[in-house]
CSV table of N, CA and C in Angstrom, one decimal:
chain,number,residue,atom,x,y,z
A,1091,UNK,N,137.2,174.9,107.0
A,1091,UNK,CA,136.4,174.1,107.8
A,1091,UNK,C,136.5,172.6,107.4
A,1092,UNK,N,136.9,171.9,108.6
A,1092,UNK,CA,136.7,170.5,108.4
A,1092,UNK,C,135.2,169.4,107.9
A,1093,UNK,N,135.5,169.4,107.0
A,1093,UNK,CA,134.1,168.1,106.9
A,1093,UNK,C,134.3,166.6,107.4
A,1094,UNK,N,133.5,166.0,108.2
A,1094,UNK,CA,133.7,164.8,108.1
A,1094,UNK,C,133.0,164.3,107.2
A,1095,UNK,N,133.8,163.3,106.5
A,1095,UNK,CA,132.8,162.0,105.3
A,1095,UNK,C,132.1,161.6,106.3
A,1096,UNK,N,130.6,161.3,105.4
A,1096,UNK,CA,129.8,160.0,105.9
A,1096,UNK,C,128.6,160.0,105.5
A,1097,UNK,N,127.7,159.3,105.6
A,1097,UNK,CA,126.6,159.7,104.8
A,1097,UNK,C,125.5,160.1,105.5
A,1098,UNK,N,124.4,160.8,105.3
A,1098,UNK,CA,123.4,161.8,105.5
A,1098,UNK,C,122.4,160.8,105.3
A,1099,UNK,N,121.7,161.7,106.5
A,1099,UNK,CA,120.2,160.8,106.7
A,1099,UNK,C,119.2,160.6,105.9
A,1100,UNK,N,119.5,161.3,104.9
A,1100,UNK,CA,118.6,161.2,103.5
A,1100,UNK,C,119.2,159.7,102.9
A,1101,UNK,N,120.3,159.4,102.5
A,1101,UNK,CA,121.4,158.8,102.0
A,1101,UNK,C,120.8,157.3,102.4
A,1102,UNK,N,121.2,157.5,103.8
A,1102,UNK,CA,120.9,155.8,104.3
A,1102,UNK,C,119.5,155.4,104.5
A,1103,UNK,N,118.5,156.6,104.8
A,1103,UNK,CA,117.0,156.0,104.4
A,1103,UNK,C,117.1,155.3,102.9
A,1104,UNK,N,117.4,156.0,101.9
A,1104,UNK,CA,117.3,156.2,100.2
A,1104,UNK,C,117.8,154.4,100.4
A,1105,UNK,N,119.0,154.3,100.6
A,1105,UNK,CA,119.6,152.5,101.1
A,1105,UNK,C,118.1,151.8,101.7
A,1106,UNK,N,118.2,151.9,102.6
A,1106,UNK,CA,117.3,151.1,103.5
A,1106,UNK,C,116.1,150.6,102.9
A,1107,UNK,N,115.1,152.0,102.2
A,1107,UNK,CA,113.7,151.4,101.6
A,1107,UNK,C,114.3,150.7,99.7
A,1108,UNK,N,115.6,151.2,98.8
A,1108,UNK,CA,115.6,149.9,98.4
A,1108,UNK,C,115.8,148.8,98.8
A,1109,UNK,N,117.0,148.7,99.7
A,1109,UNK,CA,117.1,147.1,99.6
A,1109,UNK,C,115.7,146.3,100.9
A,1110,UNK,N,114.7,147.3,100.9
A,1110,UNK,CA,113.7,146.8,101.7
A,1110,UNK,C,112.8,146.2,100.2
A,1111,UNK,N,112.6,147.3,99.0
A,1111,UNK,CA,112.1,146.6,98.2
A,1111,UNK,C,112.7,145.4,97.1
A,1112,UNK,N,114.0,145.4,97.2
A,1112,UNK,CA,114.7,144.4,97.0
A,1112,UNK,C,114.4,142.8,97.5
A,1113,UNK,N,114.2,143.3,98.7
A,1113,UNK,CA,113.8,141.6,99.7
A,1113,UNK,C,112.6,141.4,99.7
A,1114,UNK,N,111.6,142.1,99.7
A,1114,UNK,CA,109.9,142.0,98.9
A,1114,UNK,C,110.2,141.0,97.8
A,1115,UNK,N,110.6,141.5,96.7
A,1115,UNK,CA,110.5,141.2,95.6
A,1115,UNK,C,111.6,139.8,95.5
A,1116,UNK,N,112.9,139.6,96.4
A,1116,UNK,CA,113.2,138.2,96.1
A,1116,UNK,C,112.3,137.3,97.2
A,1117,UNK,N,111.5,137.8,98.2
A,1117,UNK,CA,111.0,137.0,99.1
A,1117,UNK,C,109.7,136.3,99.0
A,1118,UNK,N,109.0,137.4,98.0
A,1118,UNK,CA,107.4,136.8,97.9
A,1118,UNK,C,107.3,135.9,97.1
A,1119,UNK,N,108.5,135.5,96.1
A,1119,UNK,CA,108.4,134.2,95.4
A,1119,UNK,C,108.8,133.0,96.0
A,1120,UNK,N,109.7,133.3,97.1
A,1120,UNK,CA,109.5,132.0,97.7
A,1120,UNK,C,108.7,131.6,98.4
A,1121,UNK,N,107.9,132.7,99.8
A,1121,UNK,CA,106.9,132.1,100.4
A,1121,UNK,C,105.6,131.7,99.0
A,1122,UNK,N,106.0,132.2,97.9
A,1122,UNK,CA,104.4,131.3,97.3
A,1122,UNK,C,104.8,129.9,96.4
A,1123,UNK,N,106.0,130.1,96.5
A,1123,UNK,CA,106.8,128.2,96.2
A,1123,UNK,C,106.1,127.4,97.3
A,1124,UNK,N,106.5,127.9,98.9
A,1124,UNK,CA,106.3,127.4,100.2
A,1124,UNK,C,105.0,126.8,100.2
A,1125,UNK,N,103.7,127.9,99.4
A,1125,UNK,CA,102.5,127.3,99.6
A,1125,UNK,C,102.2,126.3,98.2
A,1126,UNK,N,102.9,126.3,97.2
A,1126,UNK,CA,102.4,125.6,96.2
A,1126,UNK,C,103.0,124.3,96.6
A,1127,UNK,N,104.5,123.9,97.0
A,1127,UNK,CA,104.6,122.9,97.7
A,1127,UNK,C,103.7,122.3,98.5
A,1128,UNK,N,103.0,122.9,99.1
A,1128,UNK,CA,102.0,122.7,100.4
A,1128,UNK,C,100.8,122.2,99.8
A,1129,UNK,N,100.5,122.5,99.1
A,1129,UNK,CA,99.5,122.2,98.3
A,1129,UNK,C,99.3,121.5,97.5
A,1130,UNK,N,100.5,121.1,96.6
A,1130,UNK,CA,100.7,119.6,95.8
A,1130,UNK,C,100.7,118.6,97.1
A,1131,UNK,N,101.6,119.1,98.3
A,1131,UNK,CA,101.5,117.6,99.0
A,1131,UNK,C,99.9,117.5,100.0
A,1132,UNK,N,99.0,118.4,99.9
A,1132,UNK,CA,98.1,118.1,100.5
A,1132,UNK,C,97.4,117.5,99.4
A,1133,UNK,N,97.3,117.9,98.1
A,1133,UNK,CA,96.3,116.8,96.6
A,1133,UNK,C,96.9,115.6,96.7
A,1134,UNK,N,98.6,115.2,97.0
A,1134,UNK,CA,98.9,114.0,97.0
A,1134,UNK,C,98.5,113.0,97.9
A,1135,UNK,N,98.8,113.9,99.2
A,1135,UNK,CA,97.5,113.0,100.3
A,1135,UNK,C,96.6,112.6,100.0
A,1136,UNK,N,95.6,113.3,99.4
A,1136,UNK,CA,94.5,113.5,99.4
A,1136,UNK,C,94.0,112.3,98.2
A,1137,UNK,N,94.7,111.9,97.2
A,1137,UNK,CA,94.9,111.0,96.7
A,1137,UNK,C,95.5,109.7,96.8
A,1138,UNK,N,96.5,109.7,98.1
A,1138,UNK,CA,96.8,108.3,98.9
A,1138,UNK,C,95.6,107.8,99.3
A,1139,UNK,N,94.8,108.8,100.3
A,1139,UNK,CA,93.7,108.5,101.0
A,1139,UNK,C,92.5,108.1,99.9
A,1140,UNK,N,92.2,108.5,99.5
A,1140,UNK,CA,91.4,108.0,98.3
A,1140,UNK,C,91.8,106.6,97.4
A,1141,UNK,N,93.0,106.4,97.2
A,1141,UNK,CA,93.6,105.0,97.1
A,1141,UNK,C,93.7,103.9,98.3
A,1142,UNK,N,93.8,104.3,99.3
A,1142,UNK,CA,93.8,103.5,100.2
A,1142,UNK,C,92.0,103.0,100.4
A,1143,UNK,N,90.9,104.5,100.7
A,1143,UNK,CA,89.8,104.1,100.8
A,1143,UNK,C,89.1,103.0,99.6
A,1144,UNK,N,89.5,103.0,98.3
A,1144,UNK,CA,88.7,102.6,97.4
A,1144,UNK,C,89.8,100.7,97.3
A,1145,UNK,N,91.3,100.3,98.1
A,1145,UNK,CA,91.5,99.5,98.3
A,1145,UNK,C,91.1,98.7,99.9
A,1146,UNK,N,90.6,99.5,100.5
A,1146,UNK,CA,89.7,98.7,101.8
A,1146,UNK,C,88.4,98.2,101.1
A,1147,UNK,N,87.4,99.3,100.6
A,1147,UNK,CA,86.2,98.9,100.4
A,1147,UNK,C,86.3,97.4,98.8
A,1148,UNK,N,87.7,98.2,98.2
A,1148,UNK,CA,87.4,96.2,96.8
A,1148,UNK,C,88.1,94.7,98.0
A,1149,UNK,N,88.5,95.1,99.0
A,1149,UNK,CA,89.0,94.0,99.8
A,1149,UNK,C,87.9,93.7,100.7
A,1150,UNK,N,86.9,94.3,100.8
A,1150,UNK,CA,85.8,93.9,101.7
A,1150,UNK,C,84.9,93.5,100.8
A,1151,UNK,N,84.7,93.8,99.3
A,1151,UNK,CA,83.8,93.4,98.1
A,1151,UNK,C,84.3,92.4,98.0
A,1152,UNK,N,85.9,92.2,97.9
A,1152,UNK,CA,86.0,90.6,97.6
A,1152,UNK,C,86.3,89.6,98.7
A,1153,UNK,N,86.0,90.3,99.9
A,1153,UNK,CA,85.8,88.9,100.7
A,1153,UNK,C,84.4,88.4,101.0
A,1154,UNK,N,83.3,89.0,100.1
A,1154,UNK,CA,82.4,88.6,100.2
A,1154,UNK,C,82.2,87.4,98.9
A,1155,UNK,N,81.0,86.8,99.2
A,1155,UNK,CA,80.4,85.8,98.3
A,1155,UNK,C,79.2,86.6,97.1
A,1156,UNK,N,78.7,87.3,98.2
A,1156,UNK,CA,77.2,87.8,97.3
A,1156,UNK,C,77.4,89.0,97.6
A,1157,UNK,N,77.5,90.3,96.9
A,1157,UNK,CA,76.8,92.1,97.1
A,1157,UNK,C,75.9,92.4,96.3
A,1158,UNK,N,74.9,92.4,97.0
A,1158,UNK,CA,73.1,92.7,96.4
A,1158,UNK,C,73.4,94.2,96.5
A,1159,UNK,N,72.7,94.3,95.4
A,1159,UNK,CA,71.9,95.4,95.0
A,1159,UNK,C,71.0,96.2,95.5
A,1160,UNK,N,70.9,97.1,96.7
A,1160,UNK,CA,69.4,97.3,97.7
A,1160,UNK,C,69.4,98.4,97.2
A,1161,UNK,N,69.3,99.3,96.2
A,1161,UNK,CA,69.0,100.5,95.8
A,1161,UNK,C,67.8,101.3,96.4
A,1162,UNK,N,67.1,100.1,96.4
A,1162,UNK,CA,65.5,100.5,96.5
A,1162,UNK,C,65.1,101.0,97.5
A,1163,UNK,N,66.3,100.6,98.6
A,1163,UNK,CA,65.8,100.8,100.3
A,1163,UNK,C,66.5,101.9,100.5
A,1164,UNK,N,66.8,103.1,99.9
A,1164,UNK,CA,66.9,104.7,100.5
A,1164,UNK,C,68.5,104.5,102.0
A,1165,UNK,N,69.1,103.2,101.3
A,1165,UNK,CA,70.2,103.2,102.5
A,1165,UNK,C,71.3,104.2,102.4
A,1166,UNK,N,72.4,104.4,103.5
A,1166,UNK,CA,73.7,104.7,103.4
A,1166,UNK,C,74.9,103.9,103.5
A,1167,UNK,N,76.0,104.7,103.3
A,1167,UNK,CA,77.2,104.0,103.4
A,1167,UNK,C,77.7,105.0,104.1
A,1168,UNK,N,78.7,103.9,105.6
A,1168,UNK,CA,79.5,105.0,106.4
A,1168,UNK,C,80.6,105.1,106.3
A,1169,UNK,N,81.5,105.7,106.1
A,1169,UNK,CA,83.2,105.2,105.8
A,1169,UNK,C,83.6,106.0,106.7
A,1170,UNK,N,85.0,105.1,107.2
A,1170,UNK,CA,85.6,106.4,108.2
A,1170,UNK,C,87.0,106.6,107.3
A,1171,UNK,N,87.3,108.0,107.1
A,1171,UNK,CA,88.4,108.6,106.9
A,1171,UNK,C,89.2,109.3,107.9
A,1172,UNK,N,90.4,109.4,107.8
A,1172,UNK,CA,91.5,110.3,108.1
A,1172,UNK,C,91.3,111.3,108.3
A,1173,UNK,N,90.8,112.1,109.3
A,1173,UNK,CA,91.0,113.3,109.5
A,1173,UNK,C,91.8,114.3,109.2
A,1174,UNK,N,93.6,113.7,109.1
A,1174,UNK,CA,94.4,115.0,108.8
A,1174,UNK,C,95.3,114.3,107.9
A,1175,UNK,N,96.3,114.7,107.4
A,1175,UNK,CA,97.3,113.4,107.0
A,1175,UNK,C,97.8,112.8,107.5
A,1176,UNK,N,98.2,112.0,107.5
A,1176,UNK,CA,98.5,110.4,108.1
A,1176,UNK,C,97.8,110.2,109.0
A,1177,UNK,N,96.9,110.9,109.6
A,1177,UNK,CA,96.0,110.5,110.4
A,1177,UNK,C,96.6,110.9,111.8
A,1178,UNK,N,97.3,111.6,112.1
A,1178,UNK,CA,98.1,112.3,113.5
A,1178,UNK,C,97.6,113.3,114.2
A,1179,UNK,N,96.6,113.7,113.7
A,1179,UNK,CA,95.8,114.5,114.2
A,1179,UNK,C,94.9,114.9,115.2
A,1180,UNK,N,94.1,113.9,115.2
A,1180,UNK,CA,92.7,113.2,115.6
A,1180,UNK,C,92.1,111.8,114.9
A,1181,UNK,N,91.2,111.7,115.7
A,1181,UNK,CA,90.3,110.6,115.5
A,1181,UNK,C,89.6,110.7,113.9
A,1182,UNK,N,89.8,109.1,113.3
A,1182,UNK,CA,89.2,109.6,112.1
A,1182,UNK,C,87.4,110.4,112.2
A,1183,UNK,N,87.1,111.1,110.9
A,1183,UNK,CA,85.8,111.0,110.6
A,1183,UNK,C,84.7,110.2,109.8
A,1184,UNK,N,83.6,110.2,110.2
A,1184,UNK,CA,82.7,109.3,109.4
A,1184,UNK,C,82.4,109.9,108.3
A,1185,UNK,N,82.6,109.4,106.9
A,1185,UNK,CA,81.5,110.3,106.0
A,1185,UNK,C,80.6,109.3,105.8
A,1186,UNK,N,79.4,109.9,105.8
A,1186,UNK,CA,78.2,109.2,105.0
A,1186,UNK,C,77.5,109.7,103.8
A,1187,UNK,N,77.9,107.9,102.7
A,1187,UNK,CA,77.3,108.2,101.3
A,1187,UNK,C,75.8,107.7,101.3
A,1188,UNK,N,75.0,108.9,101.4
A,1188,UNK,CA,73.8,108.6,101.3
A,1188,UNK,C,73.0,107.7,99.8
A,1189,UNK,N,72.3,107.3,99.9
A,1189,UNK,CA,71.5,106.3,98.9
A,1189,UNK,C,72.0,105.0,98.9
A,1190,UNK,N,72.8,105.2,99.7
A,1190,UNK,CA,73.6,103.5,99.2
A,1190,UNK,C,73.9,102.6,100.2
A,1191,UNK,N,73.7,101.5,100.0
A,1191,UNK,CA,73.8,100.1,100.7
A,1191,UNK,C,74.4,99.3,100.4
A,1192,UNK,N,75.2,98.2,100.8
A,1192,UNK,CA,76.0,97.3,100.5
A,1192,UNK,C,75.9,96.1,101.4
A,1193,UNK,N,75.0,95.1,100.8
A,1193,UNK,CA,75.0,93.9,101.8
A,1193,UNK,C,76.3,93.0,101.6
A,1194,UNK,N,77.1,92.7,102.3
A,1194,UNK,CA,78.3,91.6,101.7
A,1194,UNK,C,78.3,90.5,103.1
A,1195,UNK,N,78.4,89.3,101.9
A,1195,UNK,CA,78.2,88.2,102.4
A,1195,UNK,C,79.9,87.5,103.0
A,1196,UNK,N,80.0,87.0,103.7
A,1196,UNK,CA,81.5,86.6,103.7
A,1196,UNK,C,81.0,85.4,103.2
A,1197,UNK,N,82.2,84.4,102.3
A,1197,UNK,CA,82.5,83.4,102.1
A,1197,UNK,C,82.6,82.0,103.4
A,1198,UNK,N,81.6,81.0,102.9
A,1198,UNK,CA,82.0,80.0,103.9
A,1198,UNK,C,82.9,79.3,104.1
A,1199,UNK,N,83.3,79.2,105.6
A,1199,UNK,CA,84.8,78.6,105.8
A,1199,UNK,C,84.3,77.2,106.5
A,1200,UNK,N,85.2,76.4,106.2
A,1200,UNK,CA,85.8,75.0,106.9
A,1200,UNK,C,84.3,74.2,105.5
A,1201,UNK,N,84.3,72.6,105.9
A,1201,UNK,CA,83.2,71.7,105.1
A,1201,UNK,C,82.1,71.8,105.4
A,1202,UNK,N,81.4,71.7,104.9
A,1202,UNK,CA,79.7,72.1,105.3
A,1202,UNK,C,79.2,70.7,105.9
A,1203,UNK,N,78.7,70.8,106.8
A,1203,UNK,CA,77.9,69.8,107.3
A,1203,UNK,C,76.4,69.6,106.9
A,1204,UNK,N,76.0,68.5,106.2
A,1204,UNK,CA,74.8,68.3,106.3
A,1204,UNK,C,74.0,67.6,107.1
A,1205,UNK,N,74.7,67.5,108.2
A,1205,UNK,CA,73.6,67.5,109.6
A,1205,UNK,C,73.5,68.6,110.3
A,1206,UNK,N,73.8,69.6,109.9
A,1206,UNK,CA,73.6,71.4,110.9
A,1206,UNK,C,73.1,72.0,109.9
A,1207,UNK,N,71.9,72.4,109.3
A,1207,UNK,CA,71.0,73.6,108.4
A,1207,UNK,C,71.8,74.6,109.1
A,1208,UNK,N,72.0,75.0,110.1
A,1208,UNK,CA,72.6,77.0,110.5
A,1208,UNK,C,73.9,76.7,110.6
């Protein structure tokens, strides 16, 4: 009796579910590279944006003359942030820092006149 070679349906399942667990195990390490990249560059953003916000608010402190103190008056502070990164997303958001107020004065421009009091 003739046999044909070839292999049996046991044979090529037995193939199939290792090299199925083969690619499991080389694949799940990279999709979780995928997310830890993802995730350093969102703390990095997240750190631009926080450098950027804390260089708007000392350029608006120093174009002032005078920033009083109003603790007393129960104010806030509105800041608008970035919604997404780089901001491509949408319209920024407001946050508001409650308790806090900031009166800033701008600096006077051109010679003062002492015939105009205002």
């Amino acid at each position: 009796m003739n046999r044909r070679k070839g292999f049996t349906l046991i044979e090529l399942l037995t193939v199939i579910a290792i090299t199925a667990i083969l690619l499991t195990i080389i694949i799940l390490p990279i999709f979780q590279s995928f997310n830890l990249t993802r995730a350093a560059m969102a703390f990095s953003d997240a750190q631009d944006k926080a450098r950027v916000l804390i260089e708007r608010v000392q350029r608006e402190i120093n174009n002032g003359v005078n920033v009083r103190d109003n603790s007393g008056l129960n104010g806030s502070l509105a800041l608008r942030v970035p919604s997404s990164p780089l901001g491509v997303y949408g319209a920024p958001v407001i946050v508001t820092v409650p308790y806090v107020k900031l009166d800033i004065v701008r600096p006077a421009e051109g010679e003062p006149d002492p015939g105009n009091p205002g």
